Backbone as CSV, one residue per row, in Angstrom:
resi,resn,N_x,N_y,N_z,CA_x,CA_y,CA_z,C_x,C_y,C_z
1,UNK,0.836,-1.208,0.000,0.000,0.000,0.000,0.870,1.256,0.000
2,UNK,1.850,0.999,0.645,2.738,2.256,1.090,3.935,2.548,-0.249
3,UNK,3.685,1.223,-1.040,4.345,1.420,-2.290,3.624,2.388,-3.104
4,UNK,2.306,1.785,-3.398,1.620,2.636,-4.535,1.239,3.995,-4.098
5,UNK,1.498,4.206,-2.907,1.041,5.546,-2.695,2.465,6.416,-2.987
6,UNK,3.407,5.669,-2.588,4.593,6.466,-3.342,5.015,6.413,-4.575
7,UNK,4.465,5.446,-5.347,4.717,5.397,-7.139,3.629,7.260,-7.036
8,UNK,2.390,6.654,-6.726,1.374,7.955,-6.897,1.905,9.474,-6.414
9,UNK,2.402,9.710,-5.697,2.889,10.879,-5.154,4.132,11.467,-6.183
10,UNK,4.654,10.499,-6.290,5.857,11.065,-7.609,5.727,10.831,-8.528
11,UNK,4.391,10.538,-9.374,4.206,10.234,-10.149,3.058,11.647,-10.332
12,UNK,2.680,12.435,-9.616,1.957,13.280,-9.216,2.568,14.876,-9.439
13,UNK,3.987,14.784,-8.799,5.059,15.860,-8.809,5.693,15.954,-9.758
14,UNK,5.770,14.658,-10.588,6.052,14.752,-12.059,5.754,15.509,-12.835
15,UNK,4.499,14.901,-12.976,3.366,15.889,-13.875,3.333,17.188,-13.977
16,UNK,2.939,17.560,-12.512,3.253,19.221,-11.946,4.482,19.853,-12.622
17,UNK,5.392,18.928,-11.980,6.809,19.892,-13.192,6.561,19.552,-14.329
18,UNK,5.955,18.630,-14.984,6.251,18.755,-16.587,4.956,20.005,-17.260
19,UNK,3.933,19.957,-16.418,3.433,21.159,-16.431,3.567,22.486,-16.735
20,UNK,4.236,22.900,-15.451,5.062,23.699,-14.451,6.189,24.405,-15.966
21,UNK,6.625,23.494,-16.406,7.915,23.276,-17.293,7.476,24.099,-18.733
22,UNK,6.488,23.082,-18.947,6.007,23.385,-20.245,5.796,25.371,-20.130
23,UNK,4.632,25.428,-19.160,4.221,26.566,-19.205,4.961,27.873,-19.268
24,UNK,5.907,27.554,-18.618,7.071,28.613,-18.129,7.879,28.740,-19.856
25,UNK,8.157,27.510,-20.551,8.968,27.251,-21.880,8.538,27.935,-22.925
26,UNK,7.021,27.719,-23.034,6.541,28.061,-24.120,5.126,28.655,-24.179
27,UNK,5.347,29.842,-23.008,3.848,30.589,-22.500,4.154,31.682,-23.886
28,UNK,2.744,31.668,-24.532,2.961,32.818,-25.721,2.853,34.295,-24.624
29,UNK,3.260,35.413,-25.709,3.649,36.580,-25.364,2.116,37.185,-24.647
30,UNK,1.609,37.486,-23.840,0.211,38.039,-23.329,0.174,39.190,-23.229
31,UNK,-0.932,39.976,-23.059,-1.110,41.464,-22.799,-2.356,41.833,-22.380
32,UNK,-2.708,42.834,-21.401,-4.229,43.081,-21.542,-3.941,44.403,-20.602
33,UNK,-5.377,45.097,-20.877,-5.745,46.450,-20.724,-6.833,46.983,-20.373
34,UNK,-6.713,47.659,-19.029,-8.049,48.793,-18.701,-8.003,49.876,-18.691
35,UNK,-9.150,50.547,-19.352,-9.097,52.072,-19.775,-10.825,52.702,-19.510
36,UNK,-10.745,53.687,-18.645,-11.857,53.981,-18.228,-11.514,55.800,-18.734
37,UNK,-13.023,56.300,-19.147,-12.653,57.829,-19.514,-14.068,58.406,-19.672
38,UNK,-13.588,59.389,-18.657,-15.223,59.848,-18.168,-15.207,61.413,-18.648
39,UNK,-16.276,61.962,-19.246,-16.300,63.175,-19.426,-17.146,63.660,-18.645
40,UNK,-17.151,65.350,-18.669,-17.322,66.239,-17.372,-18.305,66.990,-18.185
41,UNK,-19.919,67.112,-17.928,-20.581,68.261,-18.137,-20.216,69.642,-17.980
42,UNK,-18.748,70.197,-18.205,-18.660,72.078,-17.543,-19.408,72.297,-18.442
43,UNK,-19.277,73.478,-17.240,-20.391,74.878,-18.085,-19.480,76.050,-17.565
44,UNK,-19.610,76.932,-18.588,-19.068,78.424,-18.370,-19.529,79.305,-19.357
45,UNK,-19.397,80.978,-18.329,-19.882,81.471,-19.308,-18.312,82.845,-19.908
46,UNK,-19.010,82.536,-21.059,-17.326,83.127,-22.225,-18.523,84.925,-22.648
47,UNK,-17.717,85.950,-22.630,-18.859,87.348,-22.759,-19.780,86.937,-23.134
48,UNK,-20.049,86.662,-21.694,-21.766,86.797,-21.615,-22.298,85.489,-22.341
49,UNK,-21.891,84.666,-22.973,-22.541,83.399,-23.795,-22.259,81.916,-22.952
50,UNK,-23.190,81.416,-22.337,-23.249,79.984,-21.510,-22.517,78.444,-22.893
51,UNK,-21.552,78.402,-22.074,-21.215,77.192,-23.302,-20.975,75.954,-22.065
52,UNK,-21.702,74.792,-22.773,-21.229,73.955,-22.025,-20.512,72.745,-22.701
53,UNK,-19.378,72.257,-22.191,-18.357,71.319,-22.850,-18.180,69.799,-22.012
54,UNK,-18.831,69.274,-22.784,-18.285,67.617,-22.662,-17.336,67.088,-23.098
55,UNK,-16.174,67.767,-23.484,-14.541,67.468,-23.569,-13.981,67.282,-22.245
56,UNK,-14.505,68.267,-21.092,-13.434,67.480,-19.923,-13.141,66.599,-19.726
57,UNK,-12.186,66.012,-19.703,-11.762,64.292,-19.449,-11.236,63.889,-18.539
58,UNK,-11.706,63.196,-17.902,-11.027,62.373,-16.836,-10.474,60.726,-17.320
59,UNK,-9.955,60.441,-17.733,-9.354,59.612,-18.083,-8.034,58.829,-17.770
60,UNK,-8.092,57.307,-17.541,-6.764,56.514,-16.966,-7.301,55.247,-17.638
61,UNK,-5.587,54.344,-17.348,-5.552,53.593,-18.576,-4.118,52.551,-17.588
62,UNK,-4.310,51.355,-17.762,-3.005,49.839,-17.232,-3.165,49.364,-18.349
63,UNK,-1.747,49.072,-18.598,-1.356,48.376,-19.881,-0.443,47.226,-18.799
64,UNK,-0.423,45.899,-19.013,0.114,44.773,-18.550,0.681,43.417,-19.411
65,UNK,1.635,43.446,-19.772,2.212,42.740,-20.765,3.468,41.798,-20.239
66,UNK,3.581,40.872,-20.776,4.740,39.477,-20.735,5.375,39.233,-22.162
67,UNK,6.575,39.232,-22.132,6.809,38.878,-23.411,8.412,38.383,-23.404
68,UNK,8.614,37.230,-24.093,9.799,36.193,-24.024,10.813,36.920,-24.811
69,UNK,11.748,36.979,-24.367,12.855,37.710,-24.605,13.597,36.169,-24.915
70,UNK,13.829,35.315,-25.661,14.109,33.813,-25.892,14.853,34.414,-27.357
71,UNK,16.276,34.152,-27.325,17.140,34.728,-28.752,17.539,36.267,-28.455
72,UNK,17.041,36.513,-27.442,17.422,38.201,-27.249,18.631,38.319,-26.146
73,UNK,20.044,39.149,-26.716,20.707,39.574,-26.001,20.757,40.457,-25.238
74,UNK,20.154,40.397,-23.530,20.007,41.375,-22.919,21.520,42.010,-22.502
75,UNK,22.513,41.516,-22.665,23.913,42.201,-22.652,24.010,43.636,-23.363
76,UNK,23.132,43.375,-24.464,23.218,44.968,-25.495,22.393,45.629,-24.760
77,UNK,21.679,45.642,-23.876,20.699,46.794,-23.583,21.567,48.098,-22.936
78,UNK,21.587,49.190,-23.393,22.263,50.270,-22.904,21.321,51.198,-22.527
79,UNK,22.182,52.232,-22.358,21.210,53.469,-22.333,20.946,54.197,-23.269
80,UNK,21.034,54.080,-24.720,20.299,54.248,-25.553,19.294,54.043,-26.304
81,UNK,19.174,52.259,-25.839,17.597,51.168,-26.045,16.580,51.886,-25.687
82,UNK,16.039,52.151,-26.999,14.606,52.529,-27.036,13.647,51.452,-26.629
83,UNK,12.740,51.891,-25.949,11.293,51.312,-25.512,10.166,51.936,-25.814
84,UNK,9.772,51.301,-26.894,8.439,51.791,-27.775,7.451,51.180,-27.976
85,UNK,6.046,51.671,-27.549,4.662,50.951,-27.654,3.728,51.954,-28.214
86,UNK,3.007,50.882,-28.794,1.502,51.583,-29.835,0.265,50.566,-29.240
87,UNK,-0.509,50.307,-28.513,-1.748,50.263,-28.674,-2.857,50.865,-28.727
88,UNK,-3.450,50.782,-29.587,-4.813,51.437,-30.563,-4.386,52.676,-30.431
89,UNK,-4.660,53.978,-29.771,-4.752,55.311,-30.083,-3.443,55.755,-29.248
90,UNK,-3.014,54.897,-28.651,-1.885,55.497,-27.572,-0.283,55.011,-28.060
91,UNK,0.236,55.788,-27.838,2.086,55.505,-28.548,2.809,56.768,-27.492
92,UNK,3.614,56.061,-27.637,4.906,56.403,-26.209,6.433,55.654,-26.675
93,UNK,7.415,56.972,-26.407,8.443,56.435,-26.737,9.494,57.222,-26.131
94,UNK,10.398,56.100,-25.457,11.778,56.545,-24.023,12.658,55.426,-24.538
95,UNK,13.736,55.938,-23.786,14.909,55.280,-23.782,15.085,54.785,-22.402
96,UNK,16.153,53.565,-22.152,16.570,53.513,-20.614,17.576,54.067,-20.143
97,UNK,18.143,54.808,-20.860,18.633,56.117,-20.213,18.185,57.214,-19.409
98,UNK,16.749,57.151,-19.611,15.845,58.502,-19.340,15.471,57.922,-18.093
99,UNK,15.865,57.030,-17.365,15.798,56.332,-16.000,17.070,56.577,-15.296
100,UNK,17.508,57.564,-14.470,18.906,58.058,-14.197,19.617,57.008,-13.431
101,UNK,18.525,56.321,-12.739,19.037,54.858,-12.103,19.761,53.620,-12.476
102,UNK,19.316,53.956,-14.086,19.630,52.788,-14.818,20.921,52.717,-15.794
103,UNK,21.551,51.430,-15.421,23.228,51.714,-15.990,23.011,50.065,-16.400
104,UNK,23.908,49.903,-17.650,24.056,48.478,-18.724,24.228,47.689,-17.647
105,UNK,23.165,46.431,-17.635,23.999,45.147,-16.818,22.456,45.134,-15.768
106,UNK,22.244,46.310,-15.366,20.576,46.416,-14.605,19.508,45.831,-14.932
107,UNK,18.527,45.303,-14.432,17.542,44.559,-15.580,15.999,45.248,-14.423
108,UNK,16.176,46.727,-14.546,14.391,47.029,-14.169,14.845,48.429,-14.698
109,UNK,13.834,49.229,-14.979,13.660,50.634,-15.664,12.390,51.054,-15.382
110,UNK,12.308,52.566,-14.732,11.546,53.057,-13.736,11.014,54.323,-14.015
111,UNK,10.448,55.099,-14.671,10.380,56.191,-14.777,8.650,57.115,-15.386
112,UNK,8.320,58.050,-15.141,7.349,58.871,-14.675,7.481,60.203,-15.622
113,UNK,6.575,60.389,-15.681,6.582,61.901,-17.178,5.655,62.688,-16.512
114,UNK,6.085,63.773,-16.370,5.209,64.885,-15.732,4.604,66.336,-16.733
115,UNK,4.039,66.839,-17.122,3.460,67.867,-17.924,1.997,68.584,-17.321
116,UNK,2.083,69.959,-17.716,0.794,71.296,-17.217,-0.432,70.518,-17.784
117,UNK,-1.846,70.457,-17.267,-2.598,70.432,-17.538,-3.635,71.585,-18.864
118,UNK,-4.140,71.867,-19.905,-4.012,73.033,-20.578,-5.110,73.982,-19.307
119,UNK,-5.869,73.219,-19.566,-7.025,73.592,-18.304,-7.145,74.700,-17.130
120,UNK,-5.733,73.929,-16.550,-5.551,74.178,-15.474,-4.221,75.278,-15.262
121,UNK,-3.578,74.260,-15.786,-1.724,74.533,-16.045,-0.893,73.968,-15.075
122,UNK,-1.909,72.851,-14.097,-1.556,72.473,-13.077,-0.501,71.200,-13.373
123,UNK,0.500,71.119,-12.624,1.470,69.710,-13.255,0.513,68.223,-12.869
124,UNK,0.699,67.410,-13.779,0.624,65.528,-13.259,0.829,64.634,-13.423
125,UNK,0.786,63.732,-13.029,1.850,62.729,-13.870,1.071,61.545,-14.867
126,UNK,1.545,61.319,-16.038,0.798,61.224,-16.954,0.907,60.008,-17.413
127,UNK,2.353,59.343,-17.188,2.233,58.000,-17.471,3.549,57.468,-16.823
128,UNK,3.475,56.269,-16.194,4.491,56.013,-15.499,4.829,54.178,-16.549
129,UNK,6.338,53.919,-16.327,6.544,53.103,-17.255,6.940,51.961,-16.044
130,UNK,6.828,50.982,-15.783,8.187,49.948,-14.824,8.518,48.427,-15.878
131,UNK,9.704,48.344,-16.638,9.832,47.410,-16.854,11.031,46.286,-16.448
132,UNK,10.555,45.434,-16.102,11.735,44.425,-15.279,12.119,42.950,-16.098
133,UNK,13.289,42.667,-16.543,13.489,41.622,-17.334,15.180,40.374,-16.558
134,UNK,14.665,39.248,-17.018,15.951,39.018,-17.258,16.157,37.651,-18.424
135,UNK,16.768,36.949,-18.562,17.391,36.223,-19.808,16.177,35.726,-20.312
136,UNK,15.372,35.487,-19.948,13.821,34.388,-20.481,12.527,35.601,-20.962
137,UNK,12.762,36.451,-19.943,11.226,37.406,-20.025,11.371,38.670,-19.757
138,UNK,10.502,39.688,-19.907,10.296,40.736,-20.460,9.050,41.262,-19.517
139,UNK,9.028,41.543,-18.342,7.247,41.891,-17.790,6.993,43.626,-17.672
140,UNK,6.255,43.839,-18.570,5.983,45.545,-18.864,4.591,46.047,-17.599
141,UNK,4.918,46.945,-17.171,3.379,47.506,-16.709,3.520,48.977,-16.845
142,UNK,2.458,49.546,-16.830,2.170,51.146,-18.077,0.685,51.649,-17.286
143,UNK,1.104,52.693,-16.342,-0.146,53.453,-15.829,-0.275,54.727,-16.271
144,UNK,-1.398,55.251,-16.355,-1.329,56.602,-16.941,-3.015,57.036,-16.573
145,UNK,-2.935,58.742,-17.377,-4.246,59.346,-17.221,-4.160,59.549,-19.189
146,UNK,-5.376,60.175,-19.380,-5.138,60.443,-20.657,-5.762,61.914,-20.591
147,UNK,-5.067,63.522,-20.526,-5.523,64.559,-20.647,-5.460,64.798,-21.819
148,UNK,-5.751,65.897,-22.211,-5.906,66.700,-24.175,-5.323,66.241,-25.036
149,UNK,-3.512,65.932,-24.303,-2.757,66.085,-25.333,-1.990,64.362,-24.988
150,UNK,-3.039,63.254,-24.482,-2.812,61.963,-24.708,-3.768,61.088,-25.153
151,UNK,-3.865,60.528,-26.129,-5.013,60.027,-26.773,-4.797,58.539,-26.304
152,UNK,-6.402,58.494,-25.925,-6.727,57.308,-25.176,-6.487,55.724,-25.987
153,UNK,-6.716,54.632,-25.437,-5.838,53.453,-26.286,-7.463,53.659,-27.250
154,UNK,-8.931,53.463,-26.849,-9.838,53.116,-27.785,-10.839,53.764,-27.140
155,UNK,-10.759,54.414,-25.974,-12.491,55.110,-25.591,-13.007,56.182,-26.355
156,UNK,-12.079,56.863,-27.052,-12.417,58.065,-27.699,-13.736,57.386,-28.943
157,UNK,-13.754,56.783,-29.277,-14.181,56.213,-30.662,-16.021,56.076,-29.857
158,UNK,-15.808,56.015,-28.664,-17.385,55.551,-28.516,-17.973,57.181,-27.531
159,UNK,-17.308,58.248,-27.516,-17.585,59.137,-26.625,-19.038,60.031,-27.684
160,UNK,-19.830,60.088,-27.010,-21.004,60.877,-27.717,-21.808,59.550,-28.253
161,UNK,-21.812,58.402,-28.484,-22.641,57.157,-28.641,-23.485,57.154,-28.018
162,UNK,-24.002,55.652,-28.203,-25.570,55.366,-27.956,-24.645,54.337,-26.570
163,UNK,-25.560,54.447,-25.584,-25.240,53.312,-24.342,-25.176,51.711,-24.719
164,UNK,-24.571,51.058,-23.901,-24.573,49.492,-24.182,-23.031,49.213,-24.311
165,UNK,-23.030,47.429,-24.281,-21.907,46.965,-24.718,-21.603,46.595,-25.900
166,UNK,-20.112,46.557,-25.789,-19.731,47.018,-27.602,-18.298,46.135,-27.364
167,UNK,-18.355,44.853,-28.980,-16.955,44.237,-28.731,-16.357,44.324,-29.842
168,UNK,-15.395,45.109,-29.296,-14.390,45.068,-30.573,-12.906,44.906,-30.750
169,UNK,-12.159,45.027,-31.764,-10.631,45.212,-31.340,-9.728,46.025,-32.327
170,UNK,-8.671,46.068,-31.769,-7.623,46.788,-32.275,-6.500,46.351,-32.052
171,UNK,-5.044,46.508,-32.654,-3.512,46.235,-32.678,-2.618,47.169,-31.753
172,UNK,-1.449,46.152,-31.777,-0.030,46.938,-30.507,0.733,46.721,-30.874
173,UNK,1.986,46.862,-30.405,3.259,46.338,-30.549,4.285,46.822,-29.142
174,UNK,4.738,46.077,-29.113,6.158,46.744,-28.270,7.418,46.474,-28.691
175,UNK,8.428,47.170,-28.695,9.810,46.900,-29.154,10.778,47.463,-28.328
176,UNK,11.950,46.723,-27.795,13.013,46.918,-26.836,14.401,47.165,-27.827
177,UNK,15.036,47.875,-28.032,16.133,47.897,-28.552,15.666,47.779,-30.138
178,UNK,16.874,46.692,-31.293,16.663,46.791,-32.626,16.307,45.258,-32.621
179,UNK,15.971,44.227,-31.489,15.713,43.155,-31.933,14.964,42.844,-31.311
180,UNK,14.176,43.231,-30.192,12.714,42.939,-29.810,11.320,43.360,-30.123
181,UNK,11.055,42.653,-31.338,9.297,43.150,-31.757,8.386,42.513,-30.759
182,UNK,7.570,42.775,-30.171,6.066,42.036,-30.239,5.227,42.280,-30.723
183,UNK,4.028,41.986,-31.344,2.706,42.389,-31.745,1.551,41.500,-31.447
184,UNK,1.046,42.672,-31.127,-0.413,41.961,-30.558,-1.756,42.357,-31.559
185,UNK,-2.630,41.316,-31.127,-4.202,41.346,-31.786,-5.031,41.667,-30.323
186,UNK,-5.523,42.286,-30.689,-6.530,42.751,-29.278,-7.913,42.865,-28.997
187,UNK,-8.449,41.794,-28.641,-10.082,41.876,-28.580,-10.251,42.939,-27.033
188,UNK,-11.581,43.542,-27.190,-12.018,44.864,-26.114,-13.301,44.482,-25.760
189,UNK,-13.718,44.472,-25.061,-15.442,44.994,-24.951,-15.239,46.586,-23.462
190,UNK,-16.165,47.296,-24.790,-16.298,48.476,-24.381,-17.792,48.611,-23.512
191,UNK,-18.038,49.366,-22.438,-18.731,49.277,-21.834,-19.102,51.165,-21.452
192,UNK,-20.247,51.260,-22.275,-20.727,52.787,-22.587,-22.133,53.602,-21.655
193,UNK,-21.894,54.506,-21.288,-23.036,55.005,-20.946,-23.044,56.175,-20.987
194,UNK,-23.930,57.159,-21.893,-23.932,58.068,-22.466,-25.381,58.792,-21.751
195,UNK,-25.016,60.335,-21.539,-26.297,60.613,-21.251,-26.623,62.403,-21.079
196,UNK,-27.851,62.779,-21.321,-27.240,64.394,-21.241,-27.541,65.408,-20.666
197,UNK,-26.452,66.151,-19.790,-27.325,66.900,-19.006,-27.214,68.312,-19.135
198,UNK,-28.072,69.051,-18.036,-28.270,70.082,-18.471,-27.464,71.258,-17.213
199,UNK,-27.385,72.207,-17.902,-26.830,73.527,-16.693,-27.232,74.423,-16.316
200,UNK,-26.972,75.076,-15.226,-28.013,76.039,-14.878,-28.739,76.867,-15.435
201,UNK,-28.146,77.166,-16.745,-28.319,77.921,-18.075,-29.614,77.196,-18.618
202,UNK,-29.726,76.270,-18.373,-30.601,75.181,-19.579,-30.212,74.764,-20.845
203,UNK,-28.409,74.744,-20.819,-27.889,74.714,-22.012,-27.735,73.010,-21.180
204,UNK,-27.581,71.773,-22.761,-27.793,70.997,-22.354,-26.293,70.240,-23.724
205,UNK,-25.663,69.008,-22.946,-24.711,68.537,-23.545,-24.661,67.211,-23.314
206,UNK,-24.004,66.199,-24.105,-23.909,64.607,-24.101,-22.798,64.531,-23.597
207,UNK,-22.406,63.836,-22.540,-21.628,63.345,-21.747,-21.984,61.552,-21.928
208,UNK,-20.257,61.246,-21.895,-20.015,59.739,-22.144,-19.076,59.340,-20.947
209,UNK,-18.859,57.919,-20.059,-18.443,57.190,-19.313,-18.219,56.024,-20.037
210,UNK,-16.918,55.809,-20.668,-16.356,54.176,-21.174,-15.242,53.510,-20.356
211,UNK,-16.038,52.459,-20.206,-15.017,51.469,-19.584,-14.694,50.133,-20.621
212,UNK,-13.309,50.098,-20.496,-12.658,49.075,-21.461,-11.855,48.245,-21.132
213,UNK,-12.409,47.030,-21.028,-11.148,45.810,-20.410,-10.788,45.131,-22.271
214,UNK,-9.355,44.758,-22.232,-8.893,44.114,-23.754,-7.649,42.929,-23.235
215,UNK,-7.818,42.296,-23.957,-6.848,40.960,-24.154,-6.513,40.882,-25.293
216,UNK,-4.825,40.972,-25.217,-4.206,41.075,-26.788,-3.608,39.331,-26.959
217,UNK,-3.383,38.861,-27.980,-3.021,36.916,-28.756,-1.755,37.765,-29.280
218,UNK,-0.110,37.048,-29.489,0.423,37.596,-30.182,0.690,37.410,-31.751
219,UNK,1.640,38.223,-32.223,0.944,37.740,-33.404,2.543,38.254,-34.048
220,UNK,2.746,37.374,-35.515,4.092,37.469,-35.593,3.637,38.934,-36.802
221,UNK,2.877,39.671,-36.901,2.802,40.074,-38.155,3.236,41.609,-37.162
222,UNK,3.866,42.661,-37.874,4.492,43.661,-38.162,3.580,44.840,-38.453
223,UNK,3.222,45.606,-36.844,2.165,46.402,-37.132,2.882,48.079,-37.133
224,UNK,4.019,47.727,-37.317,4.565,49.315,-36.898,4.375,50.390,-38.412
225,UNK,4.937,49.403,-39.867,4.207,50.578,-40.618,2.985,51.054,-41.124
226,UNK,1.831,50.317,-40.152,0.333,50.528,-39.906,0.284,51.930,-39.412
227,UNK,1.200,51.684,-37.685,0.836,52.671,-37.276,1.320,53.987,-37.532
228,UNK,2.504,53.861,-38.493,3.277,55.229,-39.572,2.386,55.812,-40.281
229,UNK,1.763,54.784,-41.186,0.535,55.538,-42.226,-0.408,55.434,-41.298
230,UNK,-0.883,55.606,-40.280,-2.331,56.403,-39.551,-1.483,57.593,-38.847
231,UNK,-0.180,57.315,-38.390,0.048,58.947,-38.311,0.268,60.289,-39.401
232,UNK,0.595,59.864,-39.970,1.135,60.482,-41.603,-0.222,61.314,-41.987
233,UNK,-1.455,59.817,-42.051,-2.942,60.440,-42.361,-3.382,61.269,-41.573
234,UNK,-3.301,61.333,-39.916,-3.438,62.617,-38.692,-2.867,63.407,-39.056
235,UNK,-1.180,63.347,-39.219,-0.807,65.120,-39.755,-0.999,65.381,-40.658
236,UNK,-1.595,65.192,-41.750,-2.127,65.457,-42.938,-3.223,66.384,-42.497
237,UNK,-4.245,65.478,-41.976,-5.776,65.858,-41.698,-5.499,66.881,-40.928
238,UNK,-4.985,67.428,-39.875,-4.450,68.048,-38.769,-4.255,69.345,-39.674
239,UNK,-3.319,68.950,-40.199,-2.558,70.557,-41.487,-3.190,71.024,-42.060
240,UNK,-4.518,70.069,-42.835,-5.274,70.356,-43.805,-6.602,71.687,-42.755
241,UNK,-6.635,71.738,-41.873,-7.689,72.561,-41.076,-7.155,73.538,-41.108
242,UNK,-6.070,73.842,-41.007,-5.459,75.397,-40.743,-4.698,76.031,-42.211
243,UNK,-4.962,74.923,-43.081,-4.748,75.682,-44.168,-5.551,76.737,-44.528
């Protein structure tokens, strides 16, 4: 009896590590994301005329990503390695230099971006980066707000809509240095509630609340000169108004 219970027990712990093993070997690259962005009924009055604006934004956004650094020489990482990400409406781009902490041979990078509110002019901090690696993996995390002049990963697209849930998706990428791509496919369900109110004035405006959870699959395909020609087409469109 006391045999088979010990064939069973290590025959048990086996498994677990070959498990255990597998998962750790050949876990694909993951990612996922919450983004919530609430707009603000103001009202003010500009000489003498009541305007009310549903642009205020309150807006924040976690980006959480894994990705196998397997063929990648983390020996080259200096302080000139760029760290660059695009998902859906949002793109950001630092070096690990711009982390004063961080010197070749270190494997975490830490750093925080501060800028005036237009609003206000008040300072805040707008997106904070922490990424920690060593020979196998790559684990990113990405907090932020999204004011005027940061465009949200995908809530913008449903602000002024009709209420309800909404599933959809959009593309990413991240890249470490000149030899780490990832790219992701990203399913979302957006979660909307739109509604409109009014101000003391009786001037009356649509105000939107989106909440967005997303899970990105990776994907070997090459989304970076996607996201070149949708910028190219923004400064175009952008230029073309003030012509």
């Amino acid at each position: 009896m006391k045999s088979k219970l010990g064939i069973f027990i290590i025959t048990t712990l086996f498994l677990i590590f070959i498990f255990t093993y597998s998962n750790t070997c050949f876990a694909a690259n993951s990612l996922n994301f919450n983004e919530t962005f609430q707009q603000r009924g103001d009202c003010f009055i500009l000489w003498g005329i009541p305007f009310c604006d549903g642009g205020a934004i309150n807006g924040k956004f976690t980006i959480n990503s894994k990705i196998s650094l397997s063929g990648i020489d983390i020996n080259k990482f200096d302080r000139e390695t760029k760290f660059i990400f695009e998902i859906g409406g949002l793109s950001f781009e630092t070096k690990l230099g711009s982390d004063w902490k961080y010197s070749p041979g270190k494997t975490a990078f830490n750093i925080s971006y501060v800028d005036r509110l237009e609003e206000s002019y008040k300072p805040v901090k707008y997106i904070t980066i922490n990424l920690k690696w060593n020979s196998k993996l790559l684990t990113v995390k990405i907090t932020g707000i999204t004011p005027d002049f940061i465009s949200p990963i995908a809530a913008d697209a449903y602000i002024g809509g009709v209420s309800g849930k909404f599933n959809d998706s959009t593309i990413g990428y991240f890249t470490l240095g000149d030899e780490l791509y990832a790219g992701f496919n990203i399913n979302y369900t957006a979660t909307v509630s739109t509604k409109t109110v009014k101000s003391k004035n009786g001037n009356e405006t649509v105000i939107s609340k989106v909440t967005i959870k997303g899970i990105g699959t990776e994907t070997s395909q090459d989304y970076r000169n996607i996201f070149q020609e949708k910028r190219a087409l923004k400064k175009k469109f952008i230029s073309s108004i003030y012509e």
